[in-house]
Amino acid sequence: MTEATDLAAQAGGRDPRIGLRAVAALRRLLEQLEAVQVGSAREQGWSWQEIAGELGVSRQAVHKKYGRR
């Protein structure tokens, strides 16, 4: 997780250009990690409701985002 740690440090820095780029990169990384974990949960038989509960979103939101993958 060195990349994430480095990006988090950059996101907290004083240079807005570097900080904003780091925030955008963290957002992309987070989306990728979430997709991997949702896929893993579905492969293990988790319901959309269970996944949604762990993510703190509605079942409809998680199904809309990942249901067609």
Tab-separated table of N, CA and C in Angstrom:
chain	number	residue	atom	x	y	z
A	1	MET	N	0.812	-1.205	0.000
A	1	MET	CA	0.000	0.000	0.000
A	1	MET	C	0.851	1.262	0.000
A	2	THR	N	2.047	1.158	-0.458
A	2	THR	CA	2.921	2.323	-0.521
A	2	THR	C	2.327	3.411	-1.398
A	3	GLU	N	1.736	3.021	-2.524
A	3	GLU	CA	1.132	4.007	-3.418
A	3	GLU	C	0.044	4.790	-2.687
A	4	ALA	N	-0.830	4.101	-1.991
A	4	ALA	CA	-1.912	4.763	-1.271
A	4	ALA	C	-1.362	5.667	-0.172
A	5	THR	N	-0.346	5.191	0.531
A	5	THR	CA	0.262	5.991	1.598
A	5	THR	C	0.898	7.257	1.030
A	6	ASP	N	1.605	7.106	-0.075
A	6	ASP	CA	2.227	8.264	-0.719
A	6	ASP	C	1.172	9.255	-1.199
A	7	LEU	N	0.119	8.738	-1.807
A	7	LEU	CA	-0.943	9.617	-2.299
A	7	LEU	C	-1.637	10.339	-1.153
A	8	ALA	N	-1.865	9.635	-0.052
A	8	ALA	CA	-2.504	10.261	1.108
A	8	ALA	C	-1.631	11.393	1.652
A	9	ALA	N	-0.328	11.183	1.686
A	9	ALA	CA	0.587	12.231	2.152
A	9	ALA	C	0.542	13.428	1.214
A	10	GLN	N	0.523	13.164	-0.088
A	10	GLN	CA	0.457	14.252	-1.070
A	10	GLN	C	-0.866	15.002	-0.969
A	11	ALA	N	-1.955	14.265	-0.727
A	11	ALA	CA	-3.278	14.885	-0.631
A	11	ALA	C	-3.354	15.849	0.553
A	12	GLY	N	-2.544	15.594	1.577
A	12	GLY	CA	-2.549	16.459	2.755
A	12	GLY	C	-1.535	17.586	2.697
A	13	GLY	N	-0.842	17.694	1.575
A	13	GLY	CA	0.193	18.718	1.453
A	13	GLY	C	-0.364	20.113	1.212
A	14	ARG	N	0.527	21.053	1.110
A	14	ARG	CA	0.135	22.457	0.976
A	14	ARG	C	-0.043	22.899	-0.480
A	15	ASP	N	0.487	22.171	-1.425
A	15	ASP	CA	0.375	22.551	-2.834
A	15	ASP	C	-0.946	21.996	-3.380
A	16	PRO	N	-1.894	22.879	-3.701
A	16	PRO	CA	-3.204	22.415	-4.161
A	16	PRO	C	-3.131	21.578	-5.438
A	17	ARG	N	-2.236	21.903	-6.347
A	17	ARG	CA	-2.139	21.145	-7.592
A	17	ARG	C	-1.767	19.686	-7.303
A	18	ILE	N	-0.768	19.491	-6.478
A	18	ILE	CA	-0.345	18.139	-6.104
A	18	ILE	C	-1.427	17.458	-5.266
A	19	GLY	N	-1.989	18.197	-4.345
A	19	GLY	CA	-3.029	17.635	-3.477
A	19	GLY	C	-4.252	17.180	-4.249
A	20	LEU	N	-4.710	17.997	-5.180
A	20	LEU	CA	-5.893	17.639	-5.959
A	20	LEU	C	-5.631	16.455	-6.879
A	21	ARG	N	-4.452	16.413	-7.459
A	21	ARG	CA	-4.099	15.257	-8.288
A	21	ARG	C	-4.061	13.985	-7.446
A	22	ALA	N	-3.541	14.097	-6.244
A	22	ALA	CA	-3.481	12.939	-5.353
A	22	ALA	C	-4.887	12.494	-4.948
A	23	VAL	N	-5.763	13.433	-4.678
A	23	VAL	CA	-7.151	13.104	-4.339
A	23	VAL	C	-7.807	12.357	-5.496
A	24	ALA	N	-7.609	12.830	-6.719
A	24	ALA	CA	-8.173	12.162	-7.896
A	24	ALA	C	-7.618	10.742	-8.043
A	25	ALA	N	-6.326	10.577	-7.814
A	25	ALA	CA	-5.707	9.258	-7.913
A	25	ALA	C	-6.237	8.325	-6.813
A	26	LEU	N	-6.416	8.856	-5.615
A	26	LEU	CA	-6.978	8.054	-4.525
A	26	LEU	C	-8.405	7.632	-4.844
A	27	ARG	N	-9.169	8.518	-5.449
A	27	ARG	CA	-10.543	8.201	-5.830
A	27	ARG	C	-10.562	7.037	-6.829
A	28	ARG	N	-9.667	7.084	-7.820
A	28	ARG	CA	-9.593	5.987	-8.796
A	28	ARG	C	-9.192	4.674	-8.125
A	29	LEU	N	-8.221	4.744	-7.235
A	29	LEU	CA	-7.771	3.551	-6.515
A	29	LEU	C	-8.899	2.981	-5.661
A	30	LEU	N	-9.608	3.839	-4.972
A	30	LEU	CA	-10.723	3.400	-4.134
A	30	LEU	C	-11.804	2.717	-4.959
A	31	GLU	N	-12.129	3.268	-6.116
A	31	GLU	CA	-13.133	2.660	-6.993
A	31	GLU	C	-12.688	1.273	-7.437
A	32	GLN	N	-11.410	1.122	-7.760
A	32	GLN	CA	-10.890	-0.180	-8.177
A	32	GLN	C	-10.955	-1.191	-7.028
A	33	LEU	N	-10.564	-0.753	-5.845
A	33	LEU	CA	-10.594	-1.637	-4.684
A	33	LEU	C	-12.016	-2.051	-4.345
A	34	GLU	N	-12.944	-1.117	-4.412
A	34	GLU	CA	-14.337	-1.422	-4.126
A	34	GLU	C	-14.870	-2.455	-5.123
A	35	ALA	N	-14.576	-2.272	-6.396
A	35	ALA	CA	-15.046	-3.214	-7.426
A	35	ALA	C	-14.499	-4.616	-7.178
A	36	VAL	N	-13.243	-4.702	-6.799
A	36	VAL	CA	-12.634	-6.009	-6.515
A	36	VAL	C	-13.347	-6.670	-5.335
A	37	GLN	N	-13.594	-5.927	-4.284
A	37	GLN	CA	-14.221	-6.493	-3.090
A	37	GLN	C	-15.690	-6.849	-3.318
A	38	VAL	N	-16.394	-6.036	-4.087
A	38	VAL	CA	-17.785	-6.370	-4.411
A	38	VAL	C	-17.813	-7.659	-5.237
A	39	GLY	N	-16.931	-7.753	-6.208
A	39	GLY	CA	-16.854	-8.974	-7.008
A	39	GLY	C	-16.549	-10.193	-6.157
A	40	SER	N	-15.635	-10.041	-5.238
A	40	SER	CA	-15.277	-11.142	-4.342
A	40	SER	C	-16.469	-11.542	-3.477
A	41	ALA	N	-17.164	-10.566	-2.955
A	41	ALA	CA	-18.331	-10.851	-2.116
A	41	ALA	C	-19.403	-11.583	-2.916
A	42	ARG	N	-19.661	-11.137	-4.131
A	42	ARG	CA	-20.669	-11.793	-4.968
A	42	ARG	C	-20.253	-13.233	-5.298
A	43	GLU	N	-18.977	-13.438	-5.587
A	43	GLU	CA	-18.488	-14.794	-5.863
A	43	GLU	C	-18.665	-15.718	-4.661
A	44	GLN	N	-18.624	-15.137	-3.471
A	44	GLN	CA	-18.790	-15.915	-2.243
A	44	GLN	C	-20.250	-16.019	-1.808
A	45	GLY	N	-21.152	-15.514	-2.654
A	45	GLY	CA	-22.571	-15.674	-2.386
A	45	GLY	C	-23.236	-14.584	-1.572
A	46	TRP	N	-22.562	-13.474	-1.368
A	46	TRP	CA	-23.166	-12.386	-0.611
A	46	TRP	C	-24.313	-11.785	-1.403
A	47	SER	N	-25.329	-11.343	-0.684
A	47	SER	CA	-26.451	-10.641	-1.317
A	47	SER	C	-26.081	-9.174	-1.520
A	48	TRP	N	-26.842	-8.534	-2.405
A	48	TRP	CA	-26.629	-7.094	-2.604
A	48	TRP	C	-26.888	-6.340	-1.303
A	49	GLN	N	-27.833	-6.812	-0.507
A	49	GLN	CA	-28.147	-6.164	0.770
A	49	GLN	C	-26.959	-6.245	1.733
A	50	GLU	N	-26.309	-7.398	1.793
A	50	GLU	CA	-25.145	-7.553	2.679
A	50	GLU	C	-24.007	-6.630	2.249
A	51	ILE	N	-23.750	-6.590	0.943
A	51	ILE	CA	-22.685	-5.728	0.428
A	51	ILE	C	-23.009	-4.265	0.717
A	52	ALA	N	-24.239	-3.887	0.439
A	52	ALA	CA	-24.664	-2.500	0.675
A	52	ALA	C	-24.502	-2.112	2.139
A	53	GLY	N	-24.856	-3.028	3.025
A	53	GLY	CA	-24.730	-2.743	4.458
A	53	GLY	C	-23.297	-2.461	4.867
A	54	GLU	N	-22.368	-3.236	4.327
A	54	GLU	CA	-20.960	-3.031	4.655
A	54	GLU	C	-20.413	-1.745	4.045
A	55	LEU	N	-20.938	-1.358	2.888
A	55	LEU	CA	-20.479	-0.122	2.236
A	55	LEU	C	-21.205	1.124	2.753
A	56	GLY	N	-22.284	0.913	3.491
A	56	GLY	CA	-23.034	2.050	4.012
A	56	GLY	C	-23.855	2.764	2.948
A	57	VAL	N	-24.336	2.000	1.976
A	57	VAL	CA	-25.174	2.556	0.911
A	57	VAL	C	-26.419	1.688	0.782
A	58	SER	N	-27.341	2.092	-0.080
A	58	SER	CA	-28.546	1.298	-0.273
A	58	SER	C	-28.266	0.110	-1.188
A	59	ARG	N	-29.100	-0.914	-1.056
A	59	ARG	CA	-28.994	-2.087	-1.920
A	59	ARG	C	-29.143	-1.678	-3.377
A	60	GLN	N	-30.069	-0.749	-3.628
A	60	GLN	CA	-30.295	-0.287	-4.993
A	60	GLN	C	-29.060	0.389	-5.569
A	61	ALA	N	-28.389	1.174	-4.763
A	61	ALA	CA	-27.199	1.897	-5.238
A	61	ALA	C	-26.081	0.942	-5.631
A	62	VAL	N	-25.839	-0.053	-4.790
A	62	VAL	CA	-24.746	-0.986	-5.088
A	62	VAL	C	-25.117	-1.888	-6.264
A	63	HIS	N	-26.374	-2.272	-6.358
A	63	HIS	CA	-26.788	-3.106	-7.485
A	63	HIS	C	-26.718	-2.326	-8.793
A	64	LYS	N	-27.125	-1.070	-8.758
A	64	LYS	CA	-27.060	-0.231	-9.960
A	64	LYS	C	-25.615	-0.073	-10.434
A	65	LYS	N	-24.709	0.088	-9.490
A	65	LYS	CA	-23.308	0.325	-9.823
A	65	LYS	C	-22.607	-0.944	-10.304
A	66	TYR	N	-22.934	-2.088	-9.715
A	66	TYR	CA	-22.178	-3.313	-9.982
A	66	TYR	C	-23.009	-4.472	-10.547
A	67	GLY	N	-24.290	-4.322	-10.637
A	67	GLY	CA	-25.161	-5.429	-11.001
A	67	GLY	C	-24.957	-5.990	-12.385
A	68	ARG	N	-24.447	-5.222	-13.294
A	68	ARG	CA	-24.307	-5.676	-14.669
A	68	ARG	C	-22.903	-6.151	-15.013
A	69	ARG	N	-22.043	-6.220	-14.049
A	69	ARG	CA	-20.646	-6.614	-14.313
A	69	ARG	C	-20.485	-8.098	-14.324
